[in-house]
Amino acid sequence: MTHDDARARVRAFLIPQLAGRPLADSDDIFALGYVNSLFAMQLALFLEKEFGMSLGPEDMDFDNFRTVDGLVRLVTSKAAV
């Protein structure tokens, strides 16, 4: 799993939620109001299904979910295990 592949797949999932608003990979999607806590659960389920990974309690750090960069870091770190 490359960073670029993970980034493209995460961004493709987020695009409908953004409703055309711009998003940098380091933007906090929660602070900007683009997503809410319910969507965070959808995001976790997406990661597990899309990348064939299992998220544990240690992965549920909010920093893993607030930016595209954080999501990519989580996905690629789990793929390396």
Short mmCIF file of C-alpha atoms in Angstrom, two decimals:
data_model
loop_
_atom_site.label_atom_id
_atom_site.label_comp_id
_atom_site.label_asym_id
_atom_site.label_seq_id
_atom_site.Cartn_x
_atom_site.Cartn_y
_atom_site.Cartn_z
CA MET A 1 0.00 0.00 0.00
CA THR A 2 1.55 3.28 -1.06
CA HIS A 3 0.84 6.62 0.57
CA ASP A 4 -0.46 7.95 -2.76
CA ASP A 5 -2.87 5.04 -3.20
CA ALA A 6 -4.19 5.38 0.35
CA ARG A 7 -4.51 9.17 -0.05
CA ALA A 8 -6.50 8.82 -3.29
CA ARG A 9 -8.88 6.26 -1.79
CA VAL A 10 -9.44 8.29 1.40
CA ARG A 11 -10.04 11.47 -0.59
CA ALA A 12 -12.52 9.65 -2.88
CA PHE A 13 -14.50 8.61 0.21
CA LEU A 14 -14.45 12.14 1.66
CA ILE A 15 -15.42 14.03 -1.51
CA PRO A 16 -19.21 13.56 -1.15
CA GLN A 17 -19.03 14.78 2.46
CA LEU A 18 -17.16 17.94 1.44
CA ALA A 19 -19.86 19.14 -0.97
CA GLY A 20 -17.33 20.79 -3.26
CA ARG A 21 -15.40 22.57 -0.53
CA PRO A 22 -11.60 22.60 -0.86
CA LEU A 23 -9.57 20.45 1.51
CA ALA A 24 -5.84 20.32 2.10
CA ASP A 25 -4.42 17.05 3.40
CA SER A 26 -3.56 18.74 6.71
CA ASP A 27 -6.96 20.43 7.23
CA ASP A 28 -8.90 19.33 10.32
CA ILE A 29 -12.16 18.03 8.84
CA PHE A 30 -13.90 18.15 12.24
CA ALA A 31 -12.81 21.69 13.17
CA LEU A 32 -13.88 22.92 9.74
CA GLY A 33 -17.34 21.41 10.31
CA TYR A 34 -17.11 19.10 7.29
CA VAL A 35 -17.85 16.00 9.36
CA ASN A 36 -19.25 15.05 12.77
CA SER A 37 -18.71 12.25 15.28
CA LEU A 38 -21.24 9.98 13.56
CA PHE A 39 -19.27 10.31 10.34
CA ALA A 40 -16.14 9.34 12.29
CA MET A 41 -17.70 5.91 12.84
CA GLN A 42 -18.53 5.65 9.14
CA LEU A 43 -14.94 6.61 8.40
CA ALA A 44 -13.61 3.86 10.69
CA LEU A 45 -15.86 1.30 8.98
CA PHE A 46 -14.74 2.53 5.57
CA LEU A 47 -11.07 2.10 6.53
CA GLU A 48 -11.65 -1.44 7.76
CA LYS A 49 -13.57 -2.47 4.66
CA GLU A 50 -11.62 -0.56 2.01
CA PHE A 51 -8.16 -1.47 3.30
CA GLY A 52 -8.95 -4.87 4.83
CA MET A 53 -7.71 -3.84 8.23
CA SER A 54 -8.96 -4.22 11.76
CA LEU A 55 -8.94 -1.16 14.01
CA GLY A 56 -8.39 -1.67 17.71
CA PRO A 57 -8.80 0.66 20.68
CA GLU A 58 -5.21 1.88 20.25
CA ASP A 59 -6.11 3.14 16.74
CA MET A 60 -9.08 5.24 17.90
CA ASP A 61 -6.94 8.29 18.62
CA PHE A 62 -8.79 11.34 17.30
CA ASP A 63 -5.61 12.54 15.59
CA ASN A 64 -5.80 9.52 13.29
CA PHE A 65 -9.16 10.69 11.94
CA ARG A 66 -9.08 14.48 11.82
CA THR A 67 -6.97 14.95 8.66
CA VAL A 68 -6.31 13.16 5.40
CA ASP A 69 -2.66 12.97 6.48
CA GLY A 70 -3.68 11.26 9.74
CA LEU A 71 -5.87 8.75 7.93
CA VAL A 72 -3.12 7.91 5.45
CA ARG A 73 -0.62 7.52 8.27
CA LEU A 74 -3.00 5.14 10.07
CA VAL A 75 -3.69 3.06 6.96
CA THR A 76 -0.06 2.75 5.92
CA SER A 77 1.11 1.95 9.46
CA LYS A 78 -1.45 -0.85 9.75
CA ALA A 79 -0.50 -2.19 6.30
CA ALA A 80 3.16 -2.33 7.37
CA VAL A 81 2.34 -4.57 10.34
#
